[in-house]
Coordinates of C-alpha atoms in Angstrom, one line a residue:
Q1 CA -29.9 -3.1 137.7
G2 CA -31.6 -5.7 135.5
E3 CA -32.4 -3.3 132.6
A4 CA -29.6 -4.4 130.3
E5 CA -26.7 -6.9 130.3
G6 CA -24.1 -4.2 129.4
S7 CA -25.0 -1.8 132.2
D8 CA -25.2 -4.7 134.7
Q9 CA -21.7 -5.7 133.8
F10 CA -20.5 -2.1 134.2
A11 CA -22.2 -1.8 137.6
A12 CA -20.5 -5.1 138.7
L13 CA -17.1 -3.8 137.5
V14 CA -17.6 -0.5 139.4
H15 CA -18.5 -2.4 142.6
S16 CA -15.5 -4.7 142.2
Y17 CA -13.2 -1.6 142.4
G18 CA -15.0 -0.2 145.5
I19 CA -16.0 2.9 143.5
P20 CA -19.2 4.6 144.6
L21 CA -22.0 3.9 142.1
V22 CA -25.0 6.3 141.7
A23 CA -27.7 5.0 139.4
L24 CA -30.8 6.6 138.0
S25 CA -32.9 4.8 135.4
S26 CA -34.0 7.2 132.6
H27 CA -36.6 4.6 131.4
R28 CA -38.1 4.3 134.8
F29 CA -38.0 8.0 135.4
R30 CA -40.0 8.6 132.2
R31 CA -42.5 5.9 132.9
E32 CA -43.2 7.0 136.5
R33 CA -44.1 10.5 135.1
S34 CA -46.1 9.1 132.2
A35 CA -44.1 11.2 129.8
R36 CA -44.6 10.6 126.1
S37 CA -40.9 11.0 125.5
F38 CA -37.7 11.6 127.4
N39 CA -37.6 15.2 126.0
H40 CA -40.6 16.0 128.3
V41 CA -38.6 15.2 131.4
R42 CA -35.0 15.9 130.4
E43 CA -34.5 18.9 132.6
E44 CA -36.2 17.3 135.6
F45 CA -34.1 14.1 135.1
D46 CA -30.9 16.1 134.9
Q47 CA -31.8 18.0 138.1
E48 CA -32.2 14.7 139.9
V49 CA -28.8 13.6 138.6
L50 CA -27.3 16.8 139.9
N51 CA -29.0 16.3 143.3
R52 CA -27.6 12.8 143.6
L53 CA -24.1 13.9 142.6
A54 CA -24.1 16.9 145.0
D55 CA -21.7 15.3 147.4
F56 CA -19.1 14.6 144.8
S57 CA -16.5 17.0 143.3
P58 CA -15.1 15.4 140.2
N59 CA -12.5 17.1 138.0
M60 CA -14.0 15.6 134.9
E61 CA -17.0 13.6 133.8
V62 CA -17.0 11.0 130.9
L63 CA -20.1 10.4 128.8
A64 CA -19.4 7.0 127.2
G65 CA -22.4 5.1 126.1
Y66 CA -24.7 7.6 127.9
M67 CA -27.0 7.8 125.0
L68 CA -28.9 10.8 126.4
F69 CA -28.7 14.5 125.5
T70 CA -28.1 16.7 128.6
A71 CA -29.9 19.9 129.5
A72 CA -28.0 23.2 129.8
E73 CA -27.5 23.1 133.6
M74 CA -25.6 19.8 133.3
C75 CA -23.2 21.2 130.7
Q76 CA -22.7 24.3 132.8
R77 CA -22.0 22.5 136.1
F78 CA -19.7 19.8 134.8
N79 CA -16.6 19.5 132.6
M80 CA -17.9 16.7 130.5
I81 CA -16.2 14.8 127.7
N82 CA -18.2 12.8 125.3
L83 CA -17.3 9.8 123.2
H84 CA -18.8 10.1 119.6
P85 CA -18.4 7.1 117.2
A86 CA -17.3 9.1 114.2
K87 CA -14.1 10.9 113.1
P88 CA -14.0 14.7 113.1
G89 CA -16.3 16.0 110.4
G90 CA -18.0 12.7 110.2
P91 CA -21.7 11.8 110.7
V92 CA -23.6 12.8 113.9
G93 CA -26.2 10.8 115.8
T94 CA -26.2 7.4 117.4
W95 CA -23.6 4.8 116.4
Q96 CA -26.2 3.0 114.3
Q97 CA -26.9 6.2 112.4
V98 CA -23.2 6.8 111.9
I99 CA -22.6 3.4 110.4
W100 CA -25.6 3.6 108.1
E101 CA -24.4 7.0 106.9
L102 CA -20.9 5.7 106.3
I103 CA -22.4 2.8 104.2
G104 CA -24.6 5.2 102.3
Q105 CA -21.5 7.4 101.5
R106 CA -19.5 4.4 100.5
A107 CA -16.9 5.8 102.9
E108 CA -13.3 4.6 103.0
E109 CA -12.6 5.5 106.6
A110 CA -14.3 5.5 109.9
G111 CA -13.3 6.6 113.4
A112 CA -14.2 7.9 116.8
Q113 CA -13.6 11.2 118.7
V114 CA -13.7 12.6 122.2
Q115 CA -15.4 15.9 122.4
Y116 CA -15.8 18.5 125.1
A117 CA -19.6 18.2 125.8
T118 CA -21.6 21.3 124.9
M119 CA -25.2 22.1 124.1
D120 CA -24.2 21.7 120.4
W121 CA -25.1 18.0 120.4
D122 CA -22.3 15.9 118.9
Q123 CA -20.6 19.1 117.7
G124 CA -18.5 20.1 120.8
P125 CA -14.8 21.0 120.4
V126 CA -12.8 17.9 119.5
I127 CA -10.1 16.9 122.0
S128 CA -8.9 13.7 120.4
Y129 CA -9.7 11.2 117.7
C130 CA -8.7 8.0 115.9
T131 CA -9.4 6.7 112.4
F132 CA -9.3 3.4 110.7
P133 CA -9.8 2.2 107.1
I134 CA -13.0 0.4 106.1
T135 CA -11.6 -0.8 102.8
G136 CA -9.0 -3.3 102.0
P137 CA -8.8 -7.1 101.9
E138 CA -11.0 -7.6 105.0
F139 CA -13.7 -5.1 103.9
D140 CA -13.8 -5.1 100.1
P141 CA -15.7 -8.4 99.8
L142 CA -18.3 -7.0 102.2
W143 CA -18.7 -3.9 100.2
E144 CA -19.1 -6.0 97.0
E145 CA -21.9 -7.9 98.6
L146 CA -24.0 -4.7 98.7
G147 CA -24.2 -4.3 95.0
N148 CA -26.2 -1.3 94.0
R149 CA -28.8 -1.6 96.8
S150 CA -29.8 1.5 98.7
V151 CA -29.4 1.9 102.4
D152 CA -33.1 1.7 102.9
G153 CA -33.1 -1.6 101.0
L154 CA -30.2 -2.9 103.1
K155 CA -31.9 -1.9 106.3
A156 CA -35.1 -3.6 105.3
A157 CA -33.3 -6.8 104.3
H158 CA -30.7 -7.1 107.0
W159 CA -30.9 -4.3 109.6
E160 CA -27.9 -4.6 111.9
D161 CA -27.2 -8.2 110.8
L162 CA -25.6 -6.9 107.6
P163 CA -22.0 -8.2 107.7
L164 CA -20.5 -4.9 106.6
F165 CA -22.4 -3.1 109.3
Q166 CA -21.2 -5.6 112.0
R167 CA -17.6 -5.4 110.8
I168 CA -17.5 -1.6 111.0
R169 CA -19.1 -1.6 114.4
A170 CA -16.6 -4.2 115.7
E171 CA -13.6 -2.3 114.5
G172 CA -14.9 0.9 116.1
V173 CA -15.8 -0.7 119.4
K174 CA -12.4 -2.1 120.0
R175 CA -10.8 1.3 119.6
E176 CA -13.3 3.3 121.7
G177 CA -12.0 2.1 125.1
P178 CA -8.4 2.8 124.3
L179 CA -9.4 6.2 122.8
V180 CA -11.1 7.3 126.1
L181 CA -8.2 5.9 128.2
E182 CA -5.5 7.7 126.2
T183 CA -7.6 10.9 126.1
I184 CA -7.9 10.9 129.9
R185 CA -4.2 10.2 130.2
A186 CA -3.4 13.2 128.0
I187 CA -5.7 15.5 130.0
A188 CA -4.1 14.3 133.2
D189 CA -0.5 14.8 132.1
G190 CA -1.2 18.2 130.7
S191 CA -0.9 17.3 127.0
V192 CA -4.4 18.7 126.6
D193 CA -5.1 22.3 127.6
M194 CA -8.8 22.2 128.5
A195 CA -9.1 26.0 128.5
K196 CA -8.0 26.0 124.9
V197 CA -10.3 23.1 124.1
E198 CA -13.3 25.0 125.5
A199 CA -12.3 28.1 123.5
R200 CA -12.0 25.9 120.3
A201 CA -8.3 26.9 120.1
F202 CA -6.9 23.4 120.6
A203 CA -5.6 21.2 117.8
A204 CA -7.2 17.8 118.4
L205 CA -4.8 14.9 119.2
C206 CA -4.7 12.1 116.7
L207 CA -4.2 9.0 118.8
N208 CA -3.9 6.4 116.1
G209 CA -0.4 5.4 117.0
E210 CA -1.2 4.9 120.7
I211 CA -4.4 3.0 120.0
E212 CA -3.1 0.7 117.3
S213 CA -0.1 -0.1 119.6
Q214 CA -2.5 -1.1 122.3
L215 CA -4.5 -3.3 119.9
R216 CA -1.3 -5.0 118.7
T217 CA -0.1 -5.8 122.3
G218 CA -3.5 -6.8 123.5

């Protein structure tokens, strides 16, 4: 608690539903061990997470906004799904890295995907995805503002305040929640065969229709 507004809001929401909340600060964990980077304590941190979750038997775990890579034992113990802010075949890395890569490519489409989490970071089997255009009347003027400037130049001048950057991020964020929800729904009702997903023998679900319908109805 108290480390970030977003996680505080999430904790409050969990408490409001009466759901057990188990929290472990990776920042504090690293500082207490005087580790130079989280990589030096990753396995130790994951083991502590596993210890704290030992009394729970979840069917599935969702990594949404987790922002940490897990060690092998975590992947082996849990059936984890991971939200990644790019369409299949798109950029890897953090959402910031993804958006800058899209800008650098002068891409016409962005998206998000839900993967089965494996040790192949950001490259697990894709369960579901959505896409959306980043061209058209609302985007074209923002692209035109870039001129011929390089990504490095745009970062130096604007960083994340670049209007195009912010617009791509906003369009992605409003689809991420519905994507996770519809994916969990599809897994629960049997539309997704997780055994086939794990074997990379499942054709990923395109959930554009369901997500855009949710956005239209609010």
